């Protein structure tokens, strides 16, 4: 899966904030690439990953949470300015909806939109 132009433009726009705390949810190579790009921004104050991996641990702090509610609690506690979700499982479970209900900034599709990609059966029925 590649990033769309819209995702990259949104990502670049959010990178212009001063002293940002960013939370990247997922543990693969894409999350590592996002983290690497974020580190180029001098305005980045703090970078968190959940669950992250060995490489992301060198860029920021890995957080071992996997439940949408616990991840939202962590974001509130740490004052996260932007959360980027790449975990398809969490997207389909509705993590974006949970964050938005709490007024937390997050980049990703709502639960119903995520189902289109996450479930071929759902997409065929639609």
PDB file of C-alpha atoms in Angstrom:
ATOM      1  CA  UNK A   1       0.000   0.000   0.000  1.00  0.00           C
ATOM      2  CA  UNK A   2       1.306   3.457  -0.870  1.00  0.00           C
ATOM      3  CA  UNK A   3       0.359   6.847   0.518  1.00  0.00           C
ATOM      4  CA  UNK A   4      -1.996   8.942  -1.581  1.00  0.00           C
ATOM      5  CA  UNK A   5      -1.131  12.485  -2.550  1.00  0.00           C
ATOM      6  CA  UNK A   6      -3.852  13.727  -0.210  1.00  0.00           C
ATOM      7  CA  UNK A   7      -2.368  11.776   2.733  1.00  0.00           C
ATOM      8  CA  UNK A   8       1.064  13.247   2.014  1.00  0.00           C
ATOM      9  CA  UNK A   9      -0.314  16.797   1.756  1.00  0.00           C
ATOM     10  CA  UNK A  10      -2.222  16.433   5.028  1.00  0.00           C
ATOM     11  CA  UNK A  11       0.867  14.969   6.639  1.00  0.00           C
ATOM     12  CA  UNK A  12       3.006  17.876   5.414  1.00  0.00           C
ATOM     13  CA  UNK A  13       0.459  20.443   6.642  1.00  0.00           C
ATOM     14  CA  UNK A  14       0.401  18.979  10.154  1.00  0.00           C
ATOM     15  CA  UNK A  15       4.213  18.980  10.205  1.00  0.00           C
ATOM     16  CA  UNK A  16       4.150  22.774  10.140  1.00  0.00           C
ATOM     17  CA  UNK A  17       2.862  23.066  13.730  1.00  0.00           C
ATOM     18  CA  UNK A  18       5.339  24.202  16.365  1.00  0.00           C
ATOM     19  CA  UNK A  19       6.626  21.744  18.937  1.00  0.00           C
ATOM     20  CA  UNK A  20       4.430  18.859  17.992  1.00  0.00           C
ATOM     21  CA  UNK A  21       3.927  15.639  19.876  1.00  0.00           C
ATOM     22  CA  UNK A  22       3.049  12.963  17.347  1.00  0.00           C
ATOM     23  CA  UNK A  23       1.718   9.460  17.970  1.00  0.00           C
ATOM     24  CA  UNK A  24       2.094   6.881  15.172  1.00  0.00           C
ATOM     25  CA  UNK A  25      -0.015   3.751  15.611  1.00  0.00           C
ATOM     26  CA  UNK A  26       1.288   0.618  13.921  1.00  0.00           C
ATOM     27  CA  UNK A  27       4.483  -1.392  13.950  1.00  0.00           C
ATOM     28  CA  UNK A  28       5.672  -1.939  10.411  1.00  0.00           C
ATOM     29  CA  UNK A  29       7.912  -0.389   7.825  1.00  0.00           C
ATOM     30  CA  UNK A  30       5.465   2.370   6.902  1.00  0.00           C
ATOM     31  CA  UNK A  31       5.366   3.552  10.483  1.00  0.00           C
ATOM     32  CA  UNK A  32       9.168   3.569  10.517  1.00  0.00           C
ATOM     33  CA  UNK A  33       9.182   5.665   7.307  1.00  0.00           C
ATOM     34  CA  UNK A  34       6.664   8.112   8.786  1.00  0.00           C
ATOM     35  CA  UNK A  35       8.781   8.431  11.921  1.00  0.00           C
ATOM     36  CA  UNK A  36      11.941   8.969   9.919  1.00  0.00           C
ATOM     37  CA  UNK A  37      10.292  11.781   7.959  1.00  0.00           C
ATOM     38  CA  UNK A  38       8.857  13.356  11.104  1.00  0.00           C
ATOM     39  CA  UNK A  39      12.310  13.447  12.685  1.00  0.00           C
ATOM     40  CA  UNK A  40      13.436  15.758   9.889  1.00  0.00           C
ATOM     41  CA  UNK A  41      11.074  18.415  11.254  1.00  0.00           C
ATOM     42  CA  UNK A  42      12.845  20.609  13.834  1.00  0.00           C
ATOM     43  CA  UNK A  43       9.469  21.426  15.383  1.00  0.00           C
ATOM     44  CA  UNK A  44       8.890  17.832  16.486  1.00  0.00           C
ATOM     45  CA  UNK A  45       9.025  17.765  20.260  1.00  0.00           C
ATOM     46  CA  UNK A  46       8.211  14.138  20.973  1.00  0.00           C
ATOM     47  CA  UNK A  47       7.476  11.007  18.920  1.00  0.00           C
ATOM     48  CA  UNK A  48       5.569   7.959  20.157  1.00  0.00           C
ATOM     49  CA  UNK A  49       4.809   4.641  18.443  1.00  0.00           C
ATOM     50  CA  UNK A  50       2.330   1.925  19.390  1.00  0.00           C
ATOM     51  CA  UNK A  51       3.391  -0.822  19.374  1.00  0.00           C
ATOM     52  CA  UNK A  52       6.327   0.201  17.225  1.00  0.00           C
ATOM     53  CA  UNK A  53       9.343  -2.033  16.588  1.00  0.00           C
ATOM     54  CA  UNK A  54      13.077  -2.155  17.216  1.00  0.00           C
ATOM     55  CA  UNK A  55      13.789   0.574  14.685  1.00  0.00           C
ATOM     56  CA  UNK A  56      11.078   2.937  15.932  1.00  0.00           C
ATOM     57  CA  UNK A  57      12.401   2.572  19.491  1.00  0.00           C
ATOM     58  CA  UNK A  58      15.535   4.373  18.309  1.00  0.00           C
ATOM     59  CA  UNK A  59      13.467   7.291  16.976  1.00  0.00           C
ATOM     60  CA  UNK A  60      11.020   7.785  19.805  1.00  0.00           C
ATOM     61  CA  UNK A  61       9.210   5.942  22.537  1.00  0.00           C
ATOM     62  CA  UNK A  62       7.396   2.665  21.899  1.00  0.00           C
ATOM     63  CA  UNK A  63       4.149   2.299  23.834  1.00  0.00           C
ATOM     64  CA  UNK A  64       2.735  -1.176  24.309  1.00  0.00           C
ATOM     65  CA  UNK A  65      -1.000  -0.494  24.120  1.00  0.00           C
ATOM     66  CA  UNK A  66      -3.376  -2.029  21.603  1.00  0.00           C
ATOM     67  CA  UNK A  67      -6.904  -1.072  22.711  1.00  0.00           C
ATOM     68  CA  UNK A  68      -8.498   2.008  21.120  1.00  0.00           C
ATOM     69  CA  UNK A  69      -9.676   3.372  24.467  1.00  0.00           C
ATOM     70  CA  UNK A  70      -6.246   2.901  26.080  1.00  0.00           C
ATOM     71  CA  UNK A  71      -4.562   4.571  23.098  1.00  0.00           C
ATOM     72  CA  UNK A  72      -6.963   7.518  23.360  1.00  0.00           C
ATOM     73  CA  UNK A  73      -6.282   7.769  27.108  1.00  0.00           C
ATOM     74  CA  UNK A  74      -2.553   7.840  26.379  1.00  0.00           C
ATOM     75  CA  UNK A  75      -3.037  10.613  23.805  1.00  0.00           C
ATOM     76  CA  UNK A  76      -4.975  12.706  26.294  1.00  0.00           C
ATOM     77  CA  UNK A  77      -2.430  12.095  29.043  1.00  0.00           C
ATOM     78  CA  UNK A  78       0.556  13.058  26.870  1.00  0.00           C
ATOM     79  CA  UNK A  79      -1.126  15.977  25.085  1.00  0.00           C
ATOM     80  CA  UNK A  80      -0.616  14.490  21.621  1.00  0.00           C
ATOM     81  CA  UNK A  81      -1.047  17.017  18.804  1.00  0.00           C
ATOM     82  CA  UNK A  82      -1.553  14.484  16.014  1.00  0.00           C
ATOM     83  CA  UNK A  83      -2.141  10.744  15.822  1.00  0.00           C
ATOM     84  CA  UNK A  84      -1.484   8.882  12.588  1.00  0.00           C
ATOM     85  CA  UNK A  85      -3.028   5.413  12.328  1.00  0.00           C
ATOM     86  CA  UNK A  86      -1.756   2.816   9.870  1.00  0.00           C
ATOM     87  CA  UNK A  87      -3.066  -0.286  11.686  1.00  0.00           C
ATOM     88  CA  UNK A  88      -5.849  -1.687   9.530  1.00  0.00           C
ATOM     89  CA  UNK A  89      -7.261  -3.744  12.411  1.00  0.00           C
ATOM     90  CA  UNK A  90      -7.662  -0.694  14.655  1.00  0.00           C
ATOM     91  CA  UNK A  91      -9.107   1.363  11.799  1.00  0.00           C
ATOM     92  CA  UNK A  92     -11.759  -1.286  11.111  1.00  0.00           C
ATOM     93  CA  UNK A  93     -12.501  -1.465  14.853  1.00  0.00           C
ATOM     94  CA  UNK A  94     -13.192   2.295  14.830  1.00  0.00           C
ATOM     95  CA  UNK A  95     -10.190   3.927  16.521  1.00  0.00           C
ATOM     96  CA  UNK A  96     -10.739   7.145  14.543  1.00  0.00           C
ATOM     97  CA  UNK A  97     -14.301   7.397  15.848  1.00  0.00           C
ATOM     98  CA  UNK A  98     -13.089   6.878  19.442  1.00  0.00           C
ATOM     99  CA  UNK A  99     -10.476   9.636  19.109  1.00  0.00           C
ATOM    100  CA  UNK A 100     -12.872  12.069  17.420  1.00  0.00           C
ATOM    101  CA  UNK A 101     -15.532  11.515  20.098  1.00  0.00           C
ATOM    102  CA  UNK A 102     -12.920  12.688  22.615  1.00  0.00           C
ATOM    103  CA  UNK A 103     -11.888  15.648  20.472  1.00  0.00           C
ATOM    104  CA  UNK A 104      -8.448  14.218  19.704  1.00  0.00           C
ATOM    105  CA  UNK A 105      -6.789  15.012  16.350  1.00  0.00           C
ATOM    106  CA  UNK A 106      -6.268  11.882  14.285  1.00  0.00           C
ATOM    107  CA  UNK A 107      -5.546  11.053  10.663  1.00  0.00           C
ATOM    108  CA  UNK A 108      -7.422   8.052   9.278  1.00  0.00           C
ATOM    109  CA  UNK A 109     -10.812   6.914   7.958  1.00  0.00           C
ATOM    110  CA  UNK A 110     -13.909   6.432  10.088  1.00  0.00           C
ATOM    111  CA  UNK A 111     -14.973   2.882  10.963  1.00  0.00           C
ATOM    112  CA  UNK A 112     -17.435   2.497   8.096  1.00  0.00           C
ATOM    113  CA  UNK A 113     -14.953   3.771   5.511  1.00  0.00           C
ATOM    114  CA  UNK A 114     -12.205   1.515   6.880  1.00  0.00           C
ATOM    115  CA  UNK A 115     -14.481  -1.498   6.442  1.00  0.00           C
ATOM    116  CA  UNK A 116     -14.352  -1.019   2.665  1.00  0.00           C
ATOM    117  CA  UNK A 117     -10.646  -1.778   2.661  1.00  0.00           C
ATOM    118  CA  UNK A 118     -10.563  -4.152   5.600  1.00  0.00           C
ATOM    119  CA  UNK A 119     -13.379  -6.461   4.541  1.00  0.00           C
ATOM    120  CA  UNK A 120     -13.717  -7.747   0.998  1.00  0.00           C
ATOM    121  CA  UNK A 121     -17.107  -9.251   1.905  1.00  0.00           C
ATOM    122  CA  UNK A 122     -18.382  -5.879   3.128  1.00  0.00           C
ATOM    123  CA  UNK A 123     -17.062  -4.179  -0.021  1.00  0.00           C
ATOM    124  CA  UNK A 124     -18.782  -6.728  -2.291  1.00  0.00           C
ATOM    125  CA  UNK A 125     -22.100  -6.365  -0.431  1.00  0.00           C
ATOM    126  CA  UNK A 126     -21.902  -2.605  -0.754  1.00  0.00           C
TER     127      UNK A 126
END
